[in-house]
Amino acid sequence: MEFKLTVEPDGPEAVPVRKRVVLAEPRGFCAGVVRAVAMVERALEVYGAPVYVRKQIVHNHHVIETLERKGARFVESEQEVPEGAVCLFSAHGVSPEVREGSAARRLEVIDATCPLVSRVHQHARRVTRDGRVLLLIGHEEHEETEGTRGEAPEATIVVESADDVDRLELDPDTPVAYLTQTTLSMDETAGVVERLKSRFTDIVSPATNTICYASQNRQNGIKSLIGRCDLVLVVGSRNSSNSLRMVDVARDGGVAAHLTPDVSHLDESWLSGVTSIGVSSGASAPEILVGQLVDRLAELGYTDVEIDVTSVEDVTFSMPTQLATADAATAGGP
């Protein structure tokens, strides 16, 4: 064990100060991300390179770069995919319009949409078929929000805050329903939901919580860390909504926190006066990046590592039969 020696102002005695890292658990890949990444890798085995992926399969730069080296090609639109080629939809889901465009190009579609996101799409279709206006709590430009809104764009309004609710040009007795983007936080959405329920007299809530279990578990882990640590570092890419929410949760709890895409983004000035560092990672961040950060912190004197377990995840999502039973020797590739 290493110590930081400090001098008490009233005497020359050196006081040992323990420097430690507290690792949150669970952290990192959720079941939906594990499934989506495995689907790209399996598609490469079955069809051969290249296979095309609409948008980033998950929001993590390391994952994307790794899959690109294996032969995946990431594009912004299905219109960029050669006709008849293999195209995977990302874990964030797509709109019916994208599915129609893919069919028109005769693409071999492999849908890696997270099952939890698919459930949100089902809710969206059901409530809008019932003639309700869907109030979708989420971030306007996020891919998941774009896909869900696309289920019924003429009947869907995106709201990001309680103030947005106040600006809605709808009568209080308008039949409405609400859903949430899966990667938000319960704390973040609670005020919006409360405002919606006070604003509208005929409002339908989702049958089940639509915030992803993994997002909530990782946020709960952050809440546990802030009671034990001087600083929180969240490993995750800058376009990862759930990772950004984790940073927000820590800061809202009064603890300094930073998003750290990888170890190269660690700013050692953050560590000044810090004796305990909480480390976690977003649901799309691979464990190798956490390990590299912890190794670097050890080099800087934070050699004690503790594990803080707040829940145990045992959720798994199976790979679709389309890939699971495919034979690479006989698959009809592009």
mmCIF file of N, CA and C in Angstrom, residues 11-70:
data_model
loop_
_atom_site.group_PDB
_atom_site.id
_atom_site.type_symbol
_atom_site.label_atom_id
_atom_site.label_comp_id
_atom_site.label_asym_id
_atom_site.label_seq_id
_atom_site.Cartn_x
_atom_site.Cartn_y
_atom_site.Cartn_z
ATOM 1 N N GLY A 11 2.092 20.403 13.787
ATOM 2 C CA GLY A 11 3.223 19.550 14.150
ATOM 3 C C GLY A 11 3.864 18.947 12.927
ATOM 4 N N PRO A 12 5.035 18.359 13.080
ATOM 5 C CA PRO A 12 5.782 17.834 11.945
ATOM 6 C C PRO A 12 5.426 16.405 11.577
ATOM 7 N N GLU A 13 4.497 15.765 12.342
ATOM 8 C CA GLU A 13 4.231 14.358 12.099
ATOM 9 C C GLU A 13 3.608 14.154 10.712
ATOM 10 N N ALA A 14 4.083 13.129 10.038
ATOM 11 C CA ALA A 14 3.514 12.764 8.750
ATOM 12 C C ALA A 14 2.300 11.879 8.977
ATOM 13 N N VAL A 15 1.208 12.205 8.339
ATOM 14 C CA VAL A 15 -0.027 11.448 8.494
ATOM 15 C C VAL A 15 -0.298 10.671 7.207
ATOM 16 N N PRO A 16 -0.359 9.334 7.280
ATOM 17 C CA PRO A 16 -0.616 8.561 6.068
ATOM 18 C C PRO A 16 -2.041 8.762 5.574
ATOM 19 N N VAL A 17 -2.175 8.998 4.307
ATOM 20 C CA VAL A 17 -3.487 9.165 3.701
ATOM 21 C C VAL A 17 -3.665 8.087 2.647
ATOM 22 N N ARG A 18 -4.680 7.273 2.810
ATOM 23 C CA ARG A 18 -4.925 6.176 1.891
ATOM 24 C C ARG A 18 -5.471 6.715 0.570
ATOM 25 N N LYS A 19 -4.887 6.271 -0.523
ATOM 26 C CA LYS A 19 -5.370 6.675 -1.851
ATOM 27 C C LYS A 19 -5.980 5.456 -2.518
ATOM 28 N N ARG A 20 -7.230 5.575 -2.922
ATOM 29 C CA ARG A 20 -7.938 4.388 -3.395
ATOM 30 C C ARG A 20 -8.848 4.695 -4.582
ATOM 31 N N VAL A 21 -9.173 3.626 -5.280
ATOM 32 C CA VAL A 21 -10.172 3.638 -6.335
ATOM 33 C C VAL A 21 -11.323 2.756 -5.894
ATOM 34 N N VAL A 22 -12.535 3.262 -6.061
ATOM 35 C CA VAL A 22 -13.729 2.464 -5.776
ATOM 36 C C VAL A 22 -14.425 2.189 -7.107
ATOM 37 N N LEU A 23 -14.457 0.918 -7.490
ATOM 38 C CA LEU A 23 -15.045 0.515 -8.765
ATOM 39 C C LEU A 23 -16.514 0.148 -8.588
ATOM 40 N N ALA A 24 -17.366 0.809 -9.337
ATOM 41 C CA ALA A 24 -18.797 0.511 -9.262
ATOM 42 C C ALA A 24 -19.093 -0.801 -9.988
ATOM 43 N N GLU A 25 -20.026 -1.522 -9.446
ATOM 44 C CA GLU A 25 -20.515 -2.738 -10.098
ATOM 45 C C GLU A 25 -22.011 -2.857 -9.862
ATOM 46 N N PRO A 26 -22.808 -2.991 -10.953
ATOM 47 C CA PRO A 26 -22.423 -3.236 -12.337
ATOM 48 C C PRO A 26 -21.957 -1.963 -13.051
ATOM 49 N N ARG A 27 -21.227 -2.185 -14.105
ATOM 50 C CA ARG A 27 -20.754 -1.109 -14.976
ATOM 51 C C ARG A 27 -20.594 -1.704 -16.370
ATOM 52 N N GLY A 28 -20.340 -0.834 -17.353
ATOM 53 C CA GLY A 28 -20.020 -1.314 -18.684
ATOM 54 C C GLY A 28 -21.181 -1.923 -19.439
ATOM 55 N N PHE A 29 -20.852 -2.815 -20.368
ATOM 56 C CA PHE A 29 -21.817 -3.345 -21.316
ATOM 57 C C PHE A 29 -23.097 -3.854 -20.663
ATOM 58 N N CYS A 30 -24.228 -3.404 -21.211
ATOM 59 C CA CYS A 30 -25.520 -3.961 -20.848
ATOM 60 C C CYS A 30 -25.843 -5.097 -21.814
ATOM 61 N N ALA A 31 -26.943 -5.799 -21.561
ATOM 62 C CA ALA A 31 -27.306 -6.946 -22.395
ATOM 63 C C ALA A 31 -27.570 -6.534 -23.841
ATOM 64 N N GLY A 32 -28.176 -5.373 -24.040
ATOM 65 C CA GLY A 32 -28.469 -4.909 -25.393
ATOM 66 C C GLY A 32 -27.217 -4.614 -26.184
ATOM 67 N N VAL A 33 -26.198 -4.070 -25.525
ATOM 68 C CA VAL A 33 -24.934 -3.774 -26.198
ATOM 69 C C VAL A 33 -24.186 -5.067 -26.513
ATOM 70 N N VAL A 34 -24.152 -5.977 -25.543
ATOM 71 C CA VAL A 34 -23.501 -7.274 -25.786
ATOM 72 C C VAL A 34 -24.100 -7.930 -27.016
ATOM 73 N N ARG A 35 -25.425 -7.932 -27.102
ATOM 74 C CA ARG A 35 -26.118 -8.551 -28.238
ATOM 75 C C ARG A 35 -25.795 -7.843 -29.547
ATOM 76 N N ALA A 36 -25.842 -6.510 -29.548
ATOM 77 C CA ALA A 36 -25.628 -5.748 -30.782
ATOM 78 C C ALA A 36 -24.222 -5.943 -31.326
ATOM 79 N N VAL A 37 -23.218 -5.873 -30.460
ATOM 80 C CA VAL A 37 -21.833 -6.049 -30.904
ATOM 81 C C VAL A 37 -21.626 -7.473 -31.424
ATOM 82 N N ALA A 38 -22.182 -8.446 -30.707
ATOM 83 C CA ALA A 38 -22.058 -9.846 -31.140
ATOM 84 C C ALA A 38 -22.725 -10.062 -32.497
ATOM 85 N N MET A 39 -23.816 -9.328 -32.760
ATOM 86 C CA MET A 39 -24.505 -9.471 -34.044
ATOM 87 C C MET A 39 -23.653 -8.956 -35.198
ATOM 88 N N VAL A 40 -22.934 -7.867 -34.991
ATOM 89 C CA VAL A 40 -22.045 -7.374 -36.047
ATOM 90 C C VAL A 40 -20.932 -8.394 -36.298
ATOM 91 N N GLU A 41 -20.340 -8.901 -35.236
ATOM 92 C CA GLU A 41 -19.255 -9.866 -35.381
ATOM 93 C C GLU A 41 -19.752 -11.149 -36.068
ATOM 94 N N ARG A 42 -20.947 -11.596 -35.685
ATOM 95 C CA ARG A 42 -21.502 -12.806 -36.302
ATOM 96 C C ARG A 42 -21.852 -12.559 -37.768
ATOM 97 N N ALA A 43 -22.365 -11.377 -38.079
ATOM 98 C CA ALA A 43 -22.681 -11.053 -39.478
ATOM 99 C C ALA A 43 -21.422 -11.076 -40.334
ATOM 100 N N LEU A 44 -20.308 -10.617 -39.796
ATOM 101 C CA LEU A 44 -19.050 -10.656 -40.527
ATOM 102 C C LEU A 44 -18.608 -12.096 -40.772
ATOM 103 N N GLU A 45 -18.846 -12.964 -39.791
ATOM 104 C CA GLU A 45 -18.508 -14.375 -39.961
ATOM 105 C C GLU A 45 -19.372 -15.018 -41.049
ATOM 106 N N VAL A 46 -20.660 -14.703 -41.027
ATOM 107 C CA VAL A 46 -21.608 -15.349 -41.932
ATOM 108 C C VAL A 46 -21.501 -14.812 -43.350
ATOM 109 N N TYR A 47 -21.481 -13.496 -43.492
ATOM 110 C CA TYR A 47 -21.549 -12.881 -44.816
ATOM 111 C C TYR A 47 -20.198 -12.435 -45.357
ATOM 112 N N GLY A 48 -19.220 -12.304 -44.468
ATOM 113 C CA GLY A 48 -17.929 -11.774 -44.888
ATOM 114 C C GLY A 48 -17.945 -10.259 -44.951
ATOM 115 N N ALA A 49 -16.747 -9.678 -44.939
ATOM 116 C CA ALA A 49 -16.630 -8.214 -44.995
ATOM 117 C C ALA A 49 -16.784 -7.731 -46.444
ATOM 118 N N PRO A 50 -17.340 -6.527 -46.628
ATOM 119 C CA PRO A 50 -17.858 -5.672 -45.550
ATOM 120 C C PRO A 50 -19.333 -5.956 -45.253
ATOM 121 N N VAL A 51 -19.732 -5.674 -44.032
ATOM 122 C CA VAL A 51 -21.150 -5.530 -43.729
ATOM 123 C C VAL A 51 -21.344 -4.078 -43.304
ATOM 124 N N TYR A 52 -22.510 -3.547 -43.590
ATOM 125 C CA TYR A 52 -22.775 -2.134 -43.327
ATOM 126 C C TYR A 52 -23.633 -1.985 -42.070
ATOM 127 N N VAL A 53 -23.380 -0.933 -41.323
ATOM 128 C CA VAL A 53 -24.143 -0.638 -40.109
ATOM 129 C C VAL A 53 -24.659 0.786 -40.209
ATOM 130 N N ARG A 54 -25.970 0.930 -40.099
ATOM 131 C CA ARG A 54 -26.554 2.269 -40.144
ATOM 132 C C ARG A 54 -26.329 2.957 -38.800
ATOM 133 N N LYS A 55 -25.640 4.082 -38.809
ATOM 134 C CA LYS A 55 -25.229 4.810 -37.605
ATOM 135 C C LYS A 55 -24.212 3.960 -36.831
ATOM 136 N N GLN A 56 -23.843 4.402 -35.640
ATOM 137 C CA GLN A 56 -22.957 3.617 -34.780
ATOM 138 C C GLN A 56 -23.776 2.513 -34.124
ATOM 139 N N ILE A 57 -23.259 1.294 -34.150
ATOM 140 C CA ILE A 57 -24.014 0.174 -33.577
ATOM 141 C C ILE A 57 -24.314 0.438 -32.100
ATOM 142 N N VAL A 58 -23.349 0.997 -31.387
ATOM 143 C CA VAL A 58 -23.524 1.535 -30.031
ATOM 144 C C VAL A 58 -22.660 2.778 -29.939
ATOM 145 N N HIS A 59 -22.913 3.617 -28.975
ATOM 146 C CA HIS A 59 -22.180 4.877 -28.884
ATOM 147 C C HIS A 59 -20.888 4.713 -28.085
ATOM 148 N N ASN A 60 -19.885 4.136 -28.748
ATOM 149 C CA ASN A 60 -18.565 4.069 -28.129
ATOM 150 C C ASN A 60 -17.499 4.017 -29.219
ATOM 151 N N HIS A 61 -16.568 4.949 -29.149
ATOM 152 C CA HIS A 61 -15.559 5.077 -30.203
ATOM 153 C C HIS A 61 -14.658 3.849 -30.289
ATOM 154 N N HIS A 62 -14.319 3.244 -29.147
ATOM 155 C CA HIS A 62 -13.429 2.076 -29.144
ATOM 156 C C HIS A 62 -14.107 0.890 -29.811
ATOM 157 N N VAL A 63 -15.378 0.690 -29.513
ATOM 158 C CA VAL A 63 -16.130 -0.405 -30.134
ATOM 159 C C VAL A 63 -16.194 -0.212 -31.642
ATOM 160 N N ILE A 64 -16.483 1.007 -32.066
ATOM 161 C CA ILE A 64 -16.613 1.290 -33.499
ATOM 162 C C ILE A 64 -15.288 1.039 -34.220
ATOM 163 N N GLU A 65 -14.199 1.531 -33.650
ATOM 164 C CA GLU A 65 -12.896 1.353 -34.286
ATOM 165 C C GLU A 65 -12.520 -0.123 -34.370
ATOM 166 N N THR A 66 -12.842 -0.890 -33.334
ATOM 167 C CA THR A 66 -12.537 -2.320 -33.332
ATOM 168 C C THR A 66 -13.317 -3.042 -34.421
ATOM 169 N N LEU A 67 -14.599 -2.726 -34.549
ATOM 170 C CA LEU A 67 -15.425 -3.382 -35.561
ATOM 171 C C LEU A 67 -15.035 -2.950 -36.974
ATOM 172 N N GLU A 68 -14.611 -1.713 -37.120
ATOM 173 C CA GLU A 68 -14.146 -1.255 -38.434
ATOM 174 C C GLU A 68 -12.925 -2.047 -38.887
ATOM 175 N N ARG A 69 -12.040 -2.335 -37.953
ATOM 176 C CA ARG A 69 -10.843 -3.116 -38.308
ATOM 177 C C ARG A 69 -11.216 -4.527 -38.749
ATOM 178 N N LYS A 70 -12.360 -5.014 -38.275
ATOM 179 C CA LYS A 70 -12.806 -6.363 -38.640
ATOM 180 C C LYS A 70 -13.588 -6.390 -39.951
#
